[in-house]
mmCIF file of C-alpha atoms in Angstrom:
data_model
loop_
_atom_site.group_PDB
_atom_site.id
_atom_site.type_symbol
_atom_site.label_atom_id
_atom_site.label_comp_id
_atom_site.label_asym_id
_atom_site.label_seq_id
_atom_site.Cartn_x
_atom_site.Cartn_y
_atom_site.Cartn_z
ATOM 1 C CA UNK A 13 32.118 -55.786 -49.852
ATOM 2 C CA UNK A 14 32.854 -55.175 -53.539
ATOM 3 C CA UNK A 15 34.396 -52.309 -55.485
ATOM 4 C CA UNK A 16 33.281 -48.907 -54.226
ATOM 5 C CA UNK A 17 31.120 -46.781 -56.535
ATOM 6 C CA UNK A 18 29.953 -43.230 -55.854
ATOM 7 C CA UNK A 19 27.251 -41.547 -57.964
ATOM 8 C CA UNK A 20 26.273 -37.886 -57.559
ATOM 9 C CA UNK A 21 22.844 -36.478 -58.449
ATOM 10 C CA UNK A 22 23.092 -32.725 -59.043
ATOM 11 C CA UNK A 23 20.094 -30.448 -59.455
ATOM 12 C CA UNK A 24 18.082 -27.490 -58.259
ATOM 13 C CA UNK A 25 15.721 -27.777 -55.258
ATOM 14 C CA UNK A 26 12.495 -29.585 -56.117
ATOM 15 C CA UNK A 27 13.749 -31.128 -59.352
ATOM 16 C CA UNK A 28 13.249 -34.651 -58.001
ATOM 17 C CA UNK A 29 16.731 -35.812 -56.937
ATOM 18 C CA UNK A 30 15.555 -37.692 -53.844
ATOM 19 C CA UNK A 31 12.579 -39.204 -55.666
ATOM 20 C CA UNK A 32 14.883 -40.391 -58.444
ATOM 21 C CA UNK A 33 17.296 -42.027 -55.984
ATOM 22 C CA UNK A 34 14.394 -43.704 -54.187
ATOM 23 C CA UNK A 35 12.965 -44.949 -57.488
ATOM 24 C CA UNK A 36 16.325 -46.538 -58.323
ATOM 25 C CA UNK A 37 16.576 -48.019 -54.822
ATOM 26 C CA UNK A 38 13.030 -49.310 -55.157
ATOM 27 C CA UNK A 39 12.114 -48.058 -51.680
ATOM 28 C CA UNK A 40 11.852 -44.914 -49.606
ATOM 29 C CA UNK A 41 15.064 -43.820 -47.954
ATOM 30 C CA UNK A 42 14.815 -43.895 -44.148
ATOM 31 C CA UNK A 43 16.408 -41.011 -42.277
ATOM 32 C CA UNK A 44 18.978 -43.317 -40.675
ATOM 33 C CA UNK A 45 20.435 -44.086 -44.102
ATOM 34 C CA UNK A 46 20.886 -40.391 -44.930
ATOM 35 C CA UNK A 47 24.184 -38.776 -44.075
ATOM 36 C CA UNK A 48 24.117 -34.979 -44.176
ATOM 37 C CA UNK A 49 27.324 -33.157 -44.943
ATOM 38 C CA UNK A 50 28.079 -29.451 -45.134
ATOM 39 C CA UNK A 51 30.828 -27.735 -47.086
ATOM 40 C CA UNK A 52 31.193 -23.995 -47.673
ATOM 41 C CA UNK A 53 27.634 -23.337 -46.427
ATOM 42 C CA UNK A 54 26.294 -25.894 -48.904
ATOM 43 C CA UNK A 55 24.542 -28.963 -47.586
ATOM 44 C CA UNK A 56 24.375 -32.253 -49.438
ATOM 45 C CA UNK A 57 23.351 -35.783 -48.510
ATOM 46 C CA UNK A 58 24.753 -39.213 -49.203
ATOM 47 C CA UNK A 59 22.744 -42.423 -49.226
ATOM 48 C CA UNK A 60 24.011 -45.964 -48.778
ATOM 49 C CA UNK A 61 22.457 -48.337 -51.268
ATOM 50 C CA UNK A 62 20.287 -50.868 -49.373
ATOM 51 C CA UNK A 63 22.239 -54.078 -48.877
ATOM 52 C CA UNK A 64 25.352 -52.771 -50.639
ATOM 53 C CA UNK A 65 27.777 -50.937 -48.372
ATOM 54 C CA UNK A 66 30.126 -50.222 -51.279
ATOM 55 C CA UNK A 67 27.533 -48.263 -53.301
ATOM 56 C CA UNK A 68 26.816 -44.632 -52.377
ATOM 57 C CA UNK A 69 24.519 -42.108 -54.030
ATOM 58 C CA UNK A 70 24.776 -38.422 -53.153
ATOM 59 C CA UNK A 71 22.259 -35.620 -53.561
ATOM 60 C CA UNK A 72 24.158 -32.446 -54.459
ATOM 61 C CA UNK A 73 22.729 -28.913 -54.806
ATOM 62 C CA UNK A 74 23.226 -27.122 -58.115
ATOM 63 C CA UNK A 75 25.614 -24.202 -58.324
ATOM 64 C CA UNK A 76 23.816 -20.847 -58.176
ATOM 65 C CA UNK A 77 26.531 -18.324 -58.874
ATOM 66 C CA UNK A 78 27.887 -17.246 -62.273
ATOM 67 C CA UNK A 79 31.224 -16.056 -60.896
ATOM 68 C CA UNK A 80 34.136 -18.199 -61.993
ATOM 69 C CA UNK A 81 35.969 -18.165 -58.658
ATOM 70 C CA UNK A 82 32.844 -19.172 -56.735
ATOM 71 C CA UNK A 83 32.069 -21.927 -59.217
ATOM 72 C CA UNK A 84 35.553 -23.338 -58.855
ATOM 73 C CA UNK A 85 35.131 -23.224 -55.075
ATOM 74 C CA UNK A 86 31.800 -25.057 -55.467
ATOM 75 C CA UNK A 87 33.436 -27.913 -57.398
ATOM 76 C CA UNK A 88 36.070 -28.272 -54.701
ATOM 77 C CA UNK A 89 33.601 -28.015 -51.804
ATOM 78 C CA UNK A 90 31.288 -30.649 -53.306
ATOM 79 C CA UNK A 91 34.289 -32.871 -54.095
ATOM 80 C CA UNK A 92 32.964 -33.453 -57.604
ATOM 81 C CA UNK A 93 36.168 -35.206 -58.676
ATOM 82 C CA UNK A 94 35.477 -37.848 -56.036
ATOM 83 C CA UNK A 95 32.520 -39.240 -57.987
ATOM 84 C CA UNK A 96 32.531 -42.011 -60.567
ATOM 85 C CA UNK A 97 29.426 -40.660 -62.318
ATOM 86 C CA UNK A 98 27.397 -37.451 -62.164
ATOM 87 C CA UNK A 99 23.685 -37.404 -62.997
ATOM 88 C CA UNK A 100 22.556 -33.869 -63.890
ATOM 89 C CA UNK A 101 18.865 -33.619 -62.970
ATOM 90 C CA UNK A 102 16.405 -31.003 -64.241
ATOM 91 C CA UNK A 103 12.632 -30.703 -64.306
ATOM 92 C CA UNK A 104 12.657 -28.163 -67.129
ATOM 93 C CA UNK A 105 15.088 -27.407 -69.936
ATOM 94 C CA UNK A 106 18.833 -27.740 -69.488
ATOM 95 C CA UNK A 107 19.971 -24.508 -67.865
ATOM 96 C CA UNK A 108 23.278 -22.663 -68.186
ATOM 97 C CA UNK A 109 24.674 -24.025 -64.898
ATOM 98 C CA UNK A 110 24.085 -27.587 -66.106
ATOM 99 C CA UNK A 111 25.923 -26.899 -69.358
ATOM 100 C CA UNK A 112 28.827 -25.373 -67.427
ATOM 101 C CA UNK A 113 28.996 -28.403 -65.152
ATOM 102 C CA UNK A 114 28.985 -30.772 -68.131
ATOM 103 C CA UNK A 115 32.013 -28.950 -69.582
ATOM 104 C CA UNK A 116 33.849 -29.153 -66.258
ATOM 105 C CA UNK A 117 33.069 -32.848 -65.939
ATOM 106 C CA UNK A 118 34.390 -33.439 -69.444
ATOM 107 C CA UNK A 119 37.662 -31.732 -68.497
ATOM 108 C CA UNK A 120 37.966 -34.019 -65.463
ATOM 109 C CA UNK A 121 36.985 -37.052 -67.567
ATOM 110 C CA UNK A 122 34.085 -37.827 -65.237
ATOM 111 C CA UNK A 123 31.134 -39.567 -66.952
ATOM 112 C CA UNK A 124 27.819 -37.723 -66.781
ATOM 113 C CA UNK A 125 24.263 -38.028 -68.036
ATOM 114 C CA UNK A 126 21.274 -35.674 -68.209
ATOM 115 C CA UNK A 127 17.909 -36.617 -66.718
ATOM 116 C CA UNK A 128 14.725 -34.661 -67.393
ATOM 117 C CA UNK A 129 12.266 -35.509 -64.597
ATOM 118 C CA UNK A 130 8.504 -35.050 -64.096
ATOM 119 C CA UNK A 131 7.568 -35.712 -67.727
ATOM 120 C CA UNK A 132 4.195 -36.968 -66.440
ATOM 121 C CA UNK A 133 3.483 -33.471 -65.125
ATOM 122 C CA UNK A 134 4.334 -31.915 -68.485
ATOM 123 C CA UNK A 135 2.161 -34.439 -70.304
ATOM 124 C CA UNK A 136 -0.800 -33.771 -67.975
ATOM 125 C CA UNK A 137 -0.489 -30.013 -68.486
ATOM 126 C CA UNK A 138 -0.485 -30.387 -72.275
ATOM 127 C CA UNK A 139 -3.454 -32.740 -72.152
ATOM 128 C CA UNK A 140 -5.417 -30.197 -70.123
ATOM 129 C CA UNK A 141 -4.495 -27.301 -72.430
ATOM 130 C CA UNK A 142 -4.899 -29.143 -75.723
ATOM 131 C CA UNK A 143 -7.361 -32.011 -75.142
ATOM 132 C CA UNK A 144 -8.207 -32.450 -78.841
ATOM 133 C CA UNK A 145 -4.720 -32.504 -80.278
ATOM 134 C CA UNK A 146 -2.843 -33.993 -77.318
ATOM 135 C CA UNK A 147 -0.373 -36.768 -78.145
ATOM 136 C CA UNK A 148 1.771 -38.085 -75.308
ATOM 137 C CA UNK A 149 4.437 -39.482 -77.631
ATOM 138 C CA UNK A 150 4.775 -36.123 -79.380
ATOM 139 C CA UNK A 151 5.100 -34.238 -76.077
ATOM 140 C CA UNK A 152 7.865 -36.564 -74.880
ATOM 141 C CA UNK A 153 9.667 -36.281 -78.213
ATOM 142 C CA UNK A 154 9.513 -32.482 -78.072
ATOM 143 C CA UNK A 155 10.993 -32.458 -74.556
ATOM 144 C CA UNK A 156 13.756 -34.880 -75.527
ATOM 145 C CA UNK A 157 14.529 -32.930 -78.726
ATOM 146 C CA UNK A 158 14.761 -29.678 -76.795
ATOM 147 C CA UNK A 159 17.234 -31.196 -74.350
ATOM 148 C CA UNK A 160 19.372 -32.571 -77.166
ATOM 149 C CA UNK A 161 19.236 -29.224 -79.010
ATOM 150 C CA UNK A 162 20.494 -27.466 -75.876
ATOM 151 C CA UNK A 163 23.392 -29.906 -75.637
ATOM 152 C CA UNK A 164 24.271 -29.490 -79.313
ATOM 153 C CA UNK A 165 23.852 -25.706 -79.236
ATOM 154 C CA UNK A 166 26.176 -25.400 -76.251
ATOM 155 C CA UNK A 167 28.753 -27.538 -78.083
ATOM 156 C CA UNK A 168 28.721 -30.074 -75.302
ATOM 157 C CA UNK A 169 30.066 -33.584 -75.864
ATOM 158 C CA UNK A 170 27.536 -36.189 -76.880
ATOM 159 C CA UNK A 171 25.758 -37.208 -73.702
ATOM 160 C CA UNK A 172 22.943 -39.562 -72.813
ATOM 161 C CA UNK A 173 19.652 -37.801 -72.092
ATOM 162 C CA UNK A 174 16.751 -39.545 -70.388
ATOM 163 C CA UNK A 175 13.160 -38.353 -70.033
ATOM 164 C CA UNK A 176 11.531 -39.950 -66.998
ATOM 165 C CA UNK A 177 8.881 -39.886 -64.317
ATOM 166 C CA UNK A 178 9.530 -41.417 -60.911
ATOM 167 C CA UNK A 179 5.750 -41.688 -60.468
ATOM 168 C CA UNK A 180 5.586 -44.035 -63.455
ATOM 169 C CA UNK A 181 8.932 -45.890 -63.531
ATOM 170 C CA UNK A 182 7.595 -48.411 -66.052
ATOM 171 C CA UNK A 183 7.103 -45.710 -68.675
ATOM 172 C CA UNK A 184 9.416 -43.616 -70.841
ATOM 173 C CA UNK A 185 13.200 -43.844 -70.228
ATOM 174 C CA UNK A 186 13.453 -44.950 -66.610
ATOM 175 C CA UNK A 187 14.565 -48.537 -67.293
ATOM 176 C CA UNK A 188 17.081 -47.345 -69.876
ATOM 177 C CA UNK A 189 18.405 -44.817 -67.356
ATOM 178 C CA UNK A 190 18.991 -47.464 -64.678
ATOM 179 C CA UNK A 191 20.894 -49.621 -67.162
ATOM 180 C CA UNK A 192 22.950 -46.634 -68.379
ATOM 181 C CA UNK A 193 24.227 -45.756 -64.899
ATOM 182 C CA UNK A 194 27.120 -48.190 -65.168
ATOM 183 C CA UNK A 195 27.834 -48.070 -68.895
ATOM 184 C CA UNK A 196 30.667 -45.531 -68.793
ATOM 185 C CA UNK A 197 32.372 -46.838 -65.661
ATOM 186 C CA UNK A 198 35.432 -49.069 -65.521
ATOM 187 C CA UNK A 199 34.768 -52.785 -65.875
ATOM 188 C CA UNK A 200 35.044 -53.534 -62.160
ATOM 189 C CA UNK A 201 32.956 -50.537 -61.064
ATOM 190 C CA UNK A 202 30.332 -51.262 -63.729
ATOM 191 C CA UNK A 203 29.989 -54.835 -62.531
ATOM 192 C CA UNK A 204 29.801 -53.734 -58.900
ATOM 193 C CA UNK A 205 27.084 -51.153 -59.604
ATOM 194 C CA UNK A 206 25.069 -53.400 -61.928
ATOM 195 C CA UNK A 207 24.898 -56.087 -59.244
ATOM 196 C CA UNK A 208 23.249 -53.620 -56.861
ATOM 197 C CA UNK A 209 20.729 -52.216 -59.347
ATOM 198 C CA UNK A 210 17.215 -53.669 -59.681
ATOM 199 C CA UNK A 211 16.847 -56.200 -62.553
ATOM 200 C CA UNK A 212 14.770 -53.934 -64.788
ATOM 201 C CA UNK A 213 16.319 -54.855 -68.149
ATOM 202 C CA UNK A 214 17.508 -58.097 -69.816
ATOM 203 C CA UNK A 215 21.087 -56.789 -69.669
ATOM 204 C CA UNK A 216 20.993 -56.239 -65.904
ATOM 205 C CA UNK A 217 19.382 -59.633 -65.364
ATOM 206 C CA UNK A 218 22.140 -61.261 -67.435
ATOM 207 C CA UNK A 219 24.842 -59.417 -65.448
ATOM 208 C CA UNK A 220 23.397 -60.689 -62.181
ATOM 209 C CA UNK A 221 23.126 -64.256 -63.481
ATOM 210 C CA UNK A 222 26.766 -64.247 -64.617
ATOM 211 C CA UNK A 223 27.945 -62.895 -61.265
ATOM 212 C CA UNK A 224 25.984 -65.479 -59.284
ATOM 213 C CA UNK A 225 27.200 -68.287 -61.538
ATOM 214 C CA UNK A 226 30.791 -67.173 -61.014
ATOM 215 C CA UNK A 227 30.252 -66.955 -57.251
ATOM 216 C CA UNK A 228 28.833 -70.501 -57.164
ATOM 217 C CA UNK A 229 31.781 -71.785 -59.204
ATOM 218 C CA UNK A 230 34.259 -70.183 -56.785
ATOM 219 C CA UNK A 231 32.480 -71.691 -53.771
ATOM 220 C CA UNK A 232 32.479 -75.127 -55.430
ATOM 221 C CA UNK A 233 36.202 -74.872 -56.223
ATOM 222 C CA UNK A 234 37.058 -73.838 -52.676
ATOM 223 C CA UNK A 235 34.889 -76.628 -51.283
ATOM 224 C CA UNK A 236 36.660 -79.248 -53.412
ATOM 225 C CA UNK A 237 40.054 -77.835 -52.445
ATOM 226 C CA UNK A 238 39.187 -78.005 -48.750
ATOM 227 C CA UNK A 239 38.163 -81.652 -49.158
ATOM 228 C CA UNK A 240 41.593 -82.548 -50.503
ATOM 229 C CA UNK A 241 43.334 -81.321 -47.382
ATOM 230 C CA UNK A 242 44.038 -83.966 -44.774
ATOM 231 C CA UNK A 243 43.030 -81.933 -41.748
ATOM 232 C CA UNK A 244 40.349 -83.642 -39.589
ATOM 233 C CA UNK A 245 37.091 -81.696 -39.673
ATOM 234 C CA UNK A 246 38.463 -78.923 -41.917
ATOM 235 C CA UNK A 247 36.447 -79.827 -45.036
ATOM 236 C CA UNK A 248 33.154 -79.868 -43.152
ATOM 237 C CA UNK A 249 33.800 -76.561 -41.373
ATOM 238 C CA UNK A 250 34.953 -74.966 -44.657
ATOM 239 C CA UNK A 251 31.792 -76.095 -46.463
ATOM 240 C CA UNK A 252 29.590 -74.663 -43.717
ATOM 241 C CA UNK A 253 31.404 -71.332 -43.801
ATOM 242 C CA UNK A 254 31.151 -71.094 -47.599
ATOM 243 C CA UNK A 255 27.461 -71.909 -47.612
ATOM 244 C CA UNK A 256 26.834 -69.130 -45.103
ATOM 245 C CA UNK A 257 28.295 -66.505 -47.464
#
């Protein structure tokens, strides 16, 4: 089944967590693949990656309270330490709760990245307000710069920030985001996750090719080994079983 990988997407309601997960999956998530869980009156959902039982994505609500005790209880209830990567999702600027979570994740040595969603909506609004001077590239740069300034101003560790739109996955940082999901994981978890991700970048395509080549080599070696054994019918049955994998 492969090495297990669990990725959490944390954000406020309506920020686009489900849409982002579906964009990465490359398909809508049917209800039967959603698993609702409830802890401390907080509901979150986990999704099994299509075709990969070892890969799970979870949609986690953002913390709302500013009280330290309640925030600590939130981390425990959401089992944040049980994730290999946390994706902090926002449709506006990076808020105080997101900065707090980034600090907590750093303490736990859990990789995290920031994702600014719905950039297409921001671009459309600016185009409508300033039709003469509108420049899409400038708008995106301003949004990205503001996110990075918030991170620097809060004295957060250097973190990857991606500006995306799930409506237009071929534009802006979406491809780079998909590739970055596995970059800070251990070697085995990175390989496991990269194999499940869509081949949107040359790096991901190369990772898949290497994995398939290795798998073919292993099958060939096992097939040859089975042929050397003097057990009537064993080599043929072994070859059939390997080819079915």
